[in-house]
Amino acid sequence: MTQKVKSVLILGGTTEATALIKSLSNNRQVKIILSLAGATKTPILPEHIMVRIGGFGGIEGLSQWLIQHAIDILIDATHPFAAQITHNAWQAAQKTKTAFLRINRPAWQACESDCWHPVANMAQAAQALGENPLRVFLTIGRKDIFPFKECPIRHEYWIRSVDRPPEVLLPVNAKTIQARGPFDEASEIQFLQTHHIDRLVTKNSGGQATIAKLIAARKLGIPVVMVQRPETESMPMVQTWLEAFEWLFKH
Ligand code: NAP
């Protein structure tokens, strides 16, 4: 008896989504559709895979999309800080009775020699820089930088993101760097030293692609303001794309 080909929608924008799609690209048991938010101007798109770009229109829009496209399995492989789409995906999956799995990579953990200052959000991160002007390396993406513009202390910023942040969000003393990971330790050390960086501000994204800056900060004794992950509700979850791959074929 021939097995039914399963339609799988993967919510992406991460290295996990890319790796999972690559591992499935020649598999005839599944038909993969990748969904991207459209947040990055020039996304790296997989070959030979159907890709849709843009929001669905909340839980209702996503639920309808799942039904209209006869999706059997929904995999949320979005970034750990993309809390809205994860909430929507889990709700829509329950509503439409679509099999669901979230890939949530483990958070980075500080080791003894790290000097991390954990904060709950970007406003707290800006406050945590203190009263004296510092030279700050911001690696928080381009959308969340406004609290640093509002900060009354004139820190100097180096802001690294894939796309340049909108001008209106930029603090006065900001230089922008457009770059896409992965980054290596030697170049991160060189960057921190060249610009005499006093503080690194980052989200606790986890993963290997951008961990080098934390190792570099540790080696140079630079304190890190670490924005903690948003809370998410309990849902079916794994930590790696490989676990998701194995789960897919048990379904
Ligand atoms: P978010 O706040 O959770 O989502 C905002 C809205 O964007 C969602 O409600 C949804 O719109 C749409 N959306 C998000 N991801 C989508 C996807 N994969 N496919 C279709 N629509 C999507 O997300 P975000 O923090 O802005 O992140 C946007 C995307 O960038 C995510 O896919 C994420 O994987 C990627 N990313 C985010 C970060 C980060 O730090 N946040 C870092 C790296 C990559 P509708 O409600 O209209 O459906």
XYZ file of C-alpha atoms and ligand atoms in Angstrom:
299
model
C 0.000 0.000 0.000
C 1.382 3.438 -0.897
C 1.747 5.886 1.978
C 0.024 9.256 1.801
C 2.459 12.131 1.258
C 2.213 14.436 4.266
C 2.092 18.206 3.868
C 4.379 19.922 6.343
C 4.419 23.669 6.988
C 7.676 24.848 8.564
C 7.712 28.299 10.142
C 11.286 29.394 9.623
C 13.807 32.196 9.681
C 16.391 30.191 11.647
C 19.324 27.833 11.105
C 17.189 25.005 12.525
C 14.527 25.494 9.838
C 17.204 25.568 7.127
C 18.864 22.389 8.424
C 15.576 20.516 8.765
C 14.494 21.490 5.244
C 17.862 20.431 3.827
C 17.548 17.035 5.510
C 14.061 16.563 4.023
C 14.712 17.917 0.548
C 14.919 14.504 -1.152
C 12.290 12.782 0.927
C 9.201 11.733 -1.020
C 7.092 11.011 2.061
C 6.689 14.711 2.799
C 5.801 17.860 0.899
C 7.459 20.832 2.562
C 6.339 24.456 2.553
C 8.580 27.016 4.240
C 7.009 30.146 5.681
C 9.003 33.315 6.353
C 7.790 36.521 7.973
C 9.485 38.718 5.369
C 11.541 40.409 8.079
C 14.852 40.069 6.204
C 15.240 41.943 2.908
C 17.339 39.258 1.210
C 16.584 35.914 2.887
C 18.599 32.847 1.948
C 15.980 30.619 0.337
C 16.251 26.842 -0.009
C 16.176 25.405 -3.518
C 13.328 23.211 -4.812
C 11.062 23.977 -1.841
C 7.855 25.962 -1.916
C 8.277 29.186 0.051
C 5.581 31.618 1.141
C 6.459 35.003 2.639
C 4.492 37.300 4.978
C 2.163 37.094 7.968
C -0.972 34.921 7.965
C -3.197 37.361 9.847
C -3.057 36.059 13.411
C -4.420 32.782 14.777
C -7.521 32.939 12.579
C -5.540 33.588 9.388
C -3.087 30.801 10.122
C -5.903 28.370 10.998
C -7.583 29.056 7.675
C -4.293 28.699 5.836
C -3.668 25.292 7.432
C -7.120 24.078 6.390
C -7.036 25.544 2.867
C -3.642 23.984 2.155
C -4.512 20.645 3.827
C -1.489 20.830 6.129
C -0.959 17.631 8.148
C 1.969 18.806 10.276
C 3.009 22.249 11.513
C 6.577 22.730 12.712
C 7.404 25.980 14.430
C 11.130 26.464 13.904
C 11.078 30.220 14.491
C 13.525 32.128 16.681
C 13.262 31.806 20.489
C 12.348 35.521 20.662
C 9.589 35.268 18.044
C 6.966 34.754 20.764
C 3.918 35.994 18.847
C 4.130 33.572 15.930
C 4.883 30.690 18.317
C 1.767 31.480 20.348
C -0.314 31.827 17.168
C 1.046 28.585 15.712
C 0.295 26.525 18.808
C -3.211 27.971 19.102
C -3.954 27.442 15.398
C -2.649 23.863 15.540
C -4.949 23.042 18.450
C -7.906 24.744 16.782
C -7.465 22.846 13.516
C -6.212 19.603 15.135
C -2.968 19.810 13.132
C 0.003 17.827 14.483
C 2.441 20.353 15.983
C 6.035 20.559 17.149
C 8.151 23.514 18.288
C 11.941 23.530 17.846
C 13.350 25.656 20.645
C 17.125 25.663 20.831
C 18.603 25.718 24.369
C 19.483 29.091 25.878
C 23.150 29.967 26.441
C 24.389 29.396 29.990
C 26.952 31.605 31.729
C 30.091 29.942 33.017
C 32.025 31.008 36.125
C 34.272 33.505 34.389
C 31.387 35.257 32.600
C 30.070 38.575 33.848
C 26.435 38.540 32.686
C 23.755 40.954 33.759
C 20.399 39.271 32.996
C 17.484 41.599 32.175
C 13.866 40.948 31.162
C 13.562 43.296 28.194
C 15.272 45.979 26.068
C 14.187 48.898 28.272
C 15.897 47.202 31.203
C 18.927 46.467 29.029
C 19.312 50.182 28.214
C 19.012 51.054 31.918
C 21.530 48.368 32.870
C 24.240 50.261 30.954
C 24.364 52.667 33.912
C 25.046 56.380 34.322
C 28.452 56.685 32.663
C 28.837 56.799 28.868
C 30.126 53.477 27.507
C 31.154 52.023 24.187
C 28.436 49.448 23.557
C 28.160 46.607 21.048
C 24.467 45.911 20.331
C 23.600 42.559 18.717
C 19.851 42.501 19.260
C 18.567 42.759 15.709
C 17.260 45.963 14.191
C 13.723 46.211 15.515
C 14.333 46.540 19.252
C 16.867 49.361 19.460
C 14.524 52.253 20.290
C 15.046 52.050 24.109
C 18.723 52.858 23.470
C 17.745 55.964 21.513
C 15.528 57.037 24.417
C 18.276 56.425 26.982
C 19.372 59.814 28.434
C 23.030 58.759 28.765
C 25.091 59.402 25.599
C 26.583 55.947 25.113
C 28.382 55.212 21.880
C 26.879 52.266 19.960
C 28.010 49.750 17.356
C 24.831 48.065 16.086
C 25.175 44.839 14.128
C 22.192 43.406 12.229
C 21.445 41.639 8.946
C 19.620 44.667 7.531
C 20.329 48.287 8.480
C 17.939 49.516 11.208
C 15.493 52.272 10.232
C 17.030 55.730 10.723
C 14.283 56.801 13.150
C 15.234 54.074 15.619
C 18.955 54.846 15.704
C 20.527 56.435 18.791
C 22.542 59.618 18.120
C 25.977 58.033 18.569
C 25.426 54.911 16.506
C 27.455 53.170 13.857
C 25.764 50.342 11.997
C 27.290 47.126 10.741
C 25.378 44.888 8.351
C 26.438 41.271 8.706
C 24.912 37.812 8.807
C 26.278 35.015 11.033
C 27.929 32.674 11.674
C 30.724 34.707 13.290
C 34.029 33.318 14.532
C 35.867 33.938 17.775
C 39.005 35.538 16.297
C 37.076 38.187 14.385
C 34.788 38.885 17.346
C 37.830 39.424 19.595
C 39.363 41.708 16.988
C 36.134 43.694 16.690
C 35.763 44.174 20.463
C 39.407 45.215 20.805
C 39.512 47.526 17.781
C 36.516 49.498 19.008
C 37.432 49.359 22.713
C 34.006 47.946 23.541
C 33.039 48.200 27.252
C 29.717 46.346 27.118
C 27.988 43.760 24.926
C 24.178 43.724 24.794
C 22.537 40.641 23.343
C 19.436 38.470 23.461
C 19.803 34.957 24.841
C 19.168 33.433 21.431
C 21.221 30.280 22.012
C 22.792 28.258 19.186
C 26.255 28.130 17.682
C 26.034 30.732 14.896
C 26.398 33.773 17.161
C 27.969 32.338 20.320
C 31.502 33.535 19.396
C 30.840 37.068 20.678
C 30.155 35.626 24.161
C 33.386 33.643 24.139
C 35.223 36.756 22.955
C 33.625 38.864 25.722
C 34.597 36.200 28.296
C 38.211 36.176 27.108
C 38.463 39.974 27.198
C 36.568 40.337 30.507
C 33.795 42.425 28.913
C 30.484 42.403 30.828
C 27.390 41.262 28.930
C 23.854 42.583 29.329
C 21.821 39.467 28.523
C 18.163 39.870 27.578
C 16.255 36.814 28.786
C 13.811 34.921 26.582
C 10.102 35.706 26.581
C 7.928 33.183 28.414
C 5.991 30.747 26.235
C 3.175 28.419 27.161
C 3.711 24.697 27.454
C 3.567 22.942 24.064
C 5.131 19.927 22.296
C 8.780 20.880 22.014
C 12.249 19.609 21.054
C 15.620 21.372 21.122
C 17.188 20.388 17.791
C 16.217 19.997 14.138
C 17.432 16.369 14.295
C 14.896 15.563 17.015
C 12.235 17.200 14.853
C 13.348 15.080 11.885
C 12.996 11.890 13.952
C 9.623 13.004 15.354
C 8.304 13.650 11.833
C 8.737 10.031 10.816
C 7.069 8.676 13.945
C 3.923 10.518 12.876
P 6.955 37.626 16.068
O 6.991 38.939 16.790
O 6.733 36.411 16.858
O 5.829 37.652 14.923
C 5.192 38.830 14.483
C 4.308 38.474 13.323
O 5.095 38.200 12.171
C 3.477 37.215 13.538
O 2.307 37.485 14.289
C 3.200 36.803 12.109
O 2.217 37.651 11.516
C 4.507 37.146 11.421
N 5.469 36.023 11.378
C 6.512 35.766 12.208
N 7.210 34.699 11.800
C 6.581 34.254 10.678
C 6.837 33.193 9.769
N 7.894 32.367 9.919
N 5.975 33.035 8.721
C 4.922 33.882 8.548
N 4.645 34.908 9.365
C 5.464 35.094 10.420
O 8.270 37.439 15.196
P 9.584 38.375 15.065
O 10.307 38.365 16.367
O 9.178 39.665 14.419
O 10.422 37.493 14.029
C 10.019 37.430 12.677
C 10.730 36.261 12.011
O 12.135 36.486 12.069
C 10.454 34.913 12.667
O 10.012 34.035 11.668
C 11.774 34.489 13.281
O 12.045 33.116 13.133
C 12.794 35.344 12.550
N 13.876 35.798 13.461
C 13.545 36.519 14.571
C 14.557 36.927 15.436
C 14.234 37.692 16.704
O 15.174 38.025 17.434
N 12.969 37.969 16.995
C 15.887 36.606 15.150
C 16.189 35.860 14.002
C 15.171 35.472 13.163
P 0.673 37.234 11.443
O 0.141 37.376 12.837
O 0.086 38.183 10.476
O 0.601 35.813 10.967
